[in-house]
Coordinates of C-alpha atoms in Angstrom, one line a residue:
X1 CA 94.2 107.4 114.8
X2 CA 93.4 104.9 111.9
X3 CA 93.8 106.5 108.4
X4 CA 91.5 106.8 106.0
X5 CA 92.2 105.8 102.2
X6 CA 91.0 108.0 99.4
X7 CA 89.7 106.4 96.3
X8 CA 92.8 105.4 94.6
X9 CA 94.2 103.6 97.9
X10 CA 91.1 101.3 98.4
X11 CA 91.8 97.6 98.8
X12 CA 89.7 95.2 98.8
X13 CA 91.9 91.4 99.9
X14 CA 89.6 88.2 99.1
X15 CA 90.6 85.0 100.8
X16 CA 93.1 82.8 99.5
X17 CA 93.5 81.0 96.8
X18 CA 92.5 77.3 96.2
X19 CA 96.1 77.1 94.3
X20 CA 99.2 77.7 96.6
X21 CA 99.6 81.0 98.9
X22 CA 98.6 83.3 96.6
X23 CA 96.3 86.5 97.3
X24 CA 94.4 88.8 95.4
X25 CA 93.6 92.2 96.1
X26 CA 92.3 95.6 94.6
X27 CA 94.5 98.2 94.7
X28 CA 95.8 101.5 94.0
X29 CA 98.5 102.0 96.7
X30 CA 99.7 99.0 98.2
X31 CA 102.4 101.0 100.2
X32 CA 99.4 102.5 102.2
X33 CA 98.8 99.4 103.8
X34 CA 102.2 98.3 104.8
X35 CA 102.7 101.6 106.4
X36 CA 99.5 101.7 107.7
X37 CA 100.0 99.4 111.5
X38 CA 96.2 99.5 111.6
X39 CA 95.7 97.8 108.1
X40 CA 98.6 95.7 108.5
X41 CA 98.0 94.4 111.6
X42 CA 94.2 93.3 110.3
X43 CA 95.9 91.7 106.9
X44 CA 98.0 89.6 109.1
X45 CA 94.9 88.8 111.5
X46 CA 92.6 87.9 108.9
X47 CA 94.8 86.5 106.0
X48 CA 97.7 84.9 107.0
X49 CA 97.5 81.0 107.6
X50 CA 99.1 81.6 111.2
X51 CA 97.8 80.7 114.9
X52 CA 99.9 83.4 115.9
X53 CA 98.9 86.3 114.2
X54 CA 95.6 86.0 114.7
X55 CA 95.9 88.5 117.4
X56 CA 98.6 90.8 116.4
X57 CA 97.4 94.5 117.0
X58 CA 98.7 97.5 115.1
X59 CA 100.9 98.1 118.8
X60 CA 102.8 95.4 118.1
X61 CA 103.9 96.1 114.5
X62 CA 107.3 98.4 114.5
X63 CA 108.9 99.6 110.8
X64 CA 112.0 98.9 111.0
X65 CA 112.8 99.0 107.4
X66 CA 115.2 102.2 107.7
X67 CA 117.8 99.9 109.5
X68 CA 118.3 97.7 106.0
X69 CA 117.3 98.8 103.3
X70 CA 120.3 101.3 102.8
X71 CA 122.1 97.7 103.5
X72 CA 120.8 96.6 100.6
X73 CA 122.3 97.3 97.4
X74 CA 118.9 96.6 95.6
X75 CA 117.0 98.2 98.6
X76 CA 113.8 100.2 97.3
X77 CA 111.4 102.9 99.3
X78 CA 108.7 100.6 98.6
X79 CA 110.9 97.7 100.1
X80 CA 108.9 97.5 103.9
X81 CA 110.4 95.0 107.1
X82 CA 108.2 95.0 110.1
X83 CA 109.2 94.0 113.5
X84 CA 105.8 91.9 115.4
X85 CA 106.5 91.8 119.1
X86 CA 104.7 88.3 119.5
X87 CA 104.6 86.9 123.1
X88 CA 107.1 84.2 122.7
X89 CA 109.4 85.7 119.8
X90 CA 109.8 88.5 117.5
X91 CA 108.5 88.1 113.7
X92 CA 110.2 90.0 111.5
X93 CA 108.2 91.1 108.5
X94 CA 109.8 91.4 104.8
X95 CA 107.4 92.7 101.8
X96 CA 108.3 93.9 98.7
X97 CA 105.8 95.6 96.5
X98 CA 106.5 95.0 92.4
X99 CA 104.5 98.0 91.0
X100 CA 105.6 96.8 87.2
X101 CA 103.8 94.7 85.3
X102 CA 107.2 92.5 84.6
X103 CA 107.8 89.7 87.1
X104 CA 110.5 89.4 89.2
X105 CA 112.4 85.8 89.2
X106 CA 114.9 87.1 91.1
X107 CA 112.4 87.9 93.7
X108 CA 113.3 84.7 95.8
X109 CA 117.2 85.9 95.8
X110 CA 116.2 89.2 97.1
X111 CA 114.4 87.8 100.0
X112 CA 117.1 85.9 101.1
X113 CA 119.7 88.7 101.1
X114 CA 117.0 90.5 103.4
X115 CA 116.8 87.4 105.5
X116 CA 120.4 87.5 106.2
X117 CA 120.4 91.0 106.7
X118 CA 117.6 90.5 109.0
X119 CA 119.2 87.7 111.5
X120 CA 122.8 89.5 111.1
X121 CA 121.4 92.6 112.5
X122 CA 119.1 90.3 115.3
X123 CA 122.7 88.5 116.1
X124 CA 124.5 91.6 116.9
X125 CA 121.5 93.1 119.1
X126 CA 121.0 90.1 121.4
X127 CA 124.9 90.0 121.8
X128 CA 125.0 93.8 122.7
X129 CA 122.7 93.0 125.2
X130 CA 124.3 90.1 126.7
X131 CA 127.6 89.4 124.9
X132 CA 128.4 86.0 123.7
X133 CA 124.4 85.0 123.8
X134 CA 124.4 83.7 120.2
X135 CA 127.2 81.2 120.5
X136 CA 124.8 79.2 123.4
X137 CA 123.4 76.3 122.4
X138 CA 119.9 77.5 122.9
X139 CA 120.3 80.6 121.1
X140 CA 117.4 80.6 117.9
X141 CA 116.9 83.3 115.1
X142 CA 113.5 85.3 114.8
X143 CA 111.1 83.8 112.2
X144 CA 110.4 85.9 109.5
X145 CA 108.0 85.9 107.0
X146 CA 108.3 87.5 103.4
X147 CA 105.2 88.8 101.4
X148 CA 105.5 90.0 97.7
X149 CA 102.8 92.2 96.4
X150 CA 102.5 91.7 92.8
X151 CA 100.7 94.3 90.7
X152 CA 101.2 92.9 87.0
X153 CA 98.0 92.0 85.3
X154 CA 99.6 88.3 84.1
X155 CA 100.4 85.6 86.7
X156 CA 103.6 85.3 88.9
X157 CA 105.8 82.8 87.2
X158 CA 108.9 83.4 89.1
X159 CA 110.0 80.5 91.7
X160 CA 108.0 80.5 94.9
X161 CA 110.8 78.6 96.7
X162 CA 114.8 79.8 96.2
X163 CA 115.8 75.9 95.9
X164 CA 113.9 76.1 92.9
X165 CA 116.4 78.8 91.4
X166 CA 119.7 76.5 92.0
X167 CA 121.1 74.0 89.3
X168 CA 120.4 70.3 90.3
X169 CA 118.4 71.4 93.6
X170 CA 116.7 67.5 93.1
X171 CA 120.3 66.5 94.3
X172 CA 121.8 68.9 96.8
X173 CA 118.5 70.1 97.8
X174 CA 119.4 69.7 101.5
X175 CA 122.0 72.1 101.5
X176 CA 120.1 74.6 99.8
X177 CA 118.3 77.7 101.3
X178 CA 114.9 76.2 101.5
X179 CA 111.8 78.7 102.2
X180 CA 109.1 80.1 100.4
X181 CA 106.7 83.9 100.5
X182 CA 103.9 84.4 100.7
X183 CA 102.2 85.8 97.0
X184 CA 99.7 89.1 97.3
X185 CA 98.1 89.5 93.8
X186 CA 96.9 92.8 92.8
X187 CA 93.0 91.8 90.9
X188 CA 90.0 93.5 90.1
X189 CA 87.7 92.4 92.8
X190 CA 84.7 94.5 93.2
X191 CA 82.8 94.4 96.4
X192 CA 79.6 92.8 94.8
X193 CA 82.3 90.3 93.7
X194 CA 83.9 89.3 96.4
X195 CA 80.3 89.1 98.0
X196 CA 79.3 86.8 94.9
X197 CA 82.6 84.7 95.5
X198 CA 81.8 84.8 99.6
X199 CA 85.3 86.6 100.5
X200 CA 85.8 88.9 103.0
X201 CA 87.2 92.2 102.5
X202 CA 90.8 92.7 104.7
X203 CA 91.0 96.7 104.4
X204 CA 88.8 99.4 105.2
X205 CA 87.1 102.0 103.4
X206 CA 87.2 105.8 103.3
X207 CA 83.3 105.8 102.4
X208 CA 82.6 102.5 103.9
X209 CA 83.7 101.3 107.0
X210 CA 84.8 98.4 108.2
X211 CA 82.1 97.1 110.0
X212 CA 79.3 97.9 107.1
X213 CA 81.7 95.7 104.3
X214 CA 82.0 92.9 106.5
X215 CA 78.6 92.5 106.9
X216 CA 77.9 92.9 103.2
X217 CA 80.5 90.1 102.3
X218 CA 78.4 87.9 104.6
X219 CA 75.0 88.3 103.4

């Protein structure tokens, strides 16, 4: 049963930005949708620049976050990792939510000790099932995909990529960890707004469903 959001957990996502990957959303409880399959399953569907996910239903979503965020020295509760049971591989899922207003520039870091943690733990449950499967040639690690949800009222200045975090990356940028997330920005967005601007709203409503704001967004 899809829940419904009480005032302070509304959300309203508008379309993405003309300037990088970067979101905007209203909201008061940005956890609700990441532990919400239903909500997350339509924010991947409708605003996520992937072929792949255009499909993804909340059945294929699994949290899996309680297997490493204790891992995690710097592991939070409002740290989230999904698992996506796509057809042709599993998409792991990594979103942090930043609740202060401060921004995080060592939020590229922190991704990549999840994405380690994240292919260790794929590595060693592949090779439980058939032992010695990661050593084949045709062995490949699970994409994943990390999401920061920023709440701070001021832009996200911190490096979008981690190469851009390492001294003289212009040289020995090949050998550098080389991968960037994907940027939700919390922003006042009214509905009336978002219909102004033409965006479509990602999440439903307690007083308004789904069905009823989509159609207002496209008048």
């Amino acid at each position: 049963m899809e829940k419904k959001l009480n005032k302070r957990q509304r959300k309203n996502l508008a379309s993405p930005a003309k300037r990088g990957r970067v979101y905007k959303v209203q909201d008061q409880g940005a956890k609700a949708v990441f532990d919400n399959p239903e909500l997350m399953a339509q924010l991947l569907r409708d605003y996520v620049p992937i072929p792949e996910l255009k499909s993804v239903t909340a059945e294929d979503i699994e949290d899996v976050s309680e297997r490493f965020i204790p891992l995690n020295q710097e592991g939070r509760d409002t740290d989230n990792i999904k698992r996506v049971h796509l057809k042709s591989s599993p998409l792991f899922i990594i979103s942090l939510l930043e609740h202060k207003a401060q921004v995080d520039f060592r939020a590229p870091f922190k991704m990549l000790q999840y994405i380690m943690l994240v292919w260790d733990d794929y590595e060693k449950e592949v090779n439980k099932e058939s032992p010695g499967a990661s050593k084949r040639k045709d062995f490949r690690y699970p994409p994943v995909l990390p999401i920061i949800y920023y709440e701070g009222a001021g832009s996200w200045t911190a490096a979008m990529n981690m190469k851009d975090r390492v001294y003289m990356s212009d040289i020995f940028g090949k050998y550098i960890p080389d991968f960037e997330y994907e940027l939700i920005h919390v922003h006042g967005y009214s509905p009336k707004e978002l219909v102004k601007k033409r965006k479509r709203a990602v999440l439903n409503h307690a007083d308004q469903p789904d069905e009823k704001f989509q159609r207002l967004c496209e008048v």
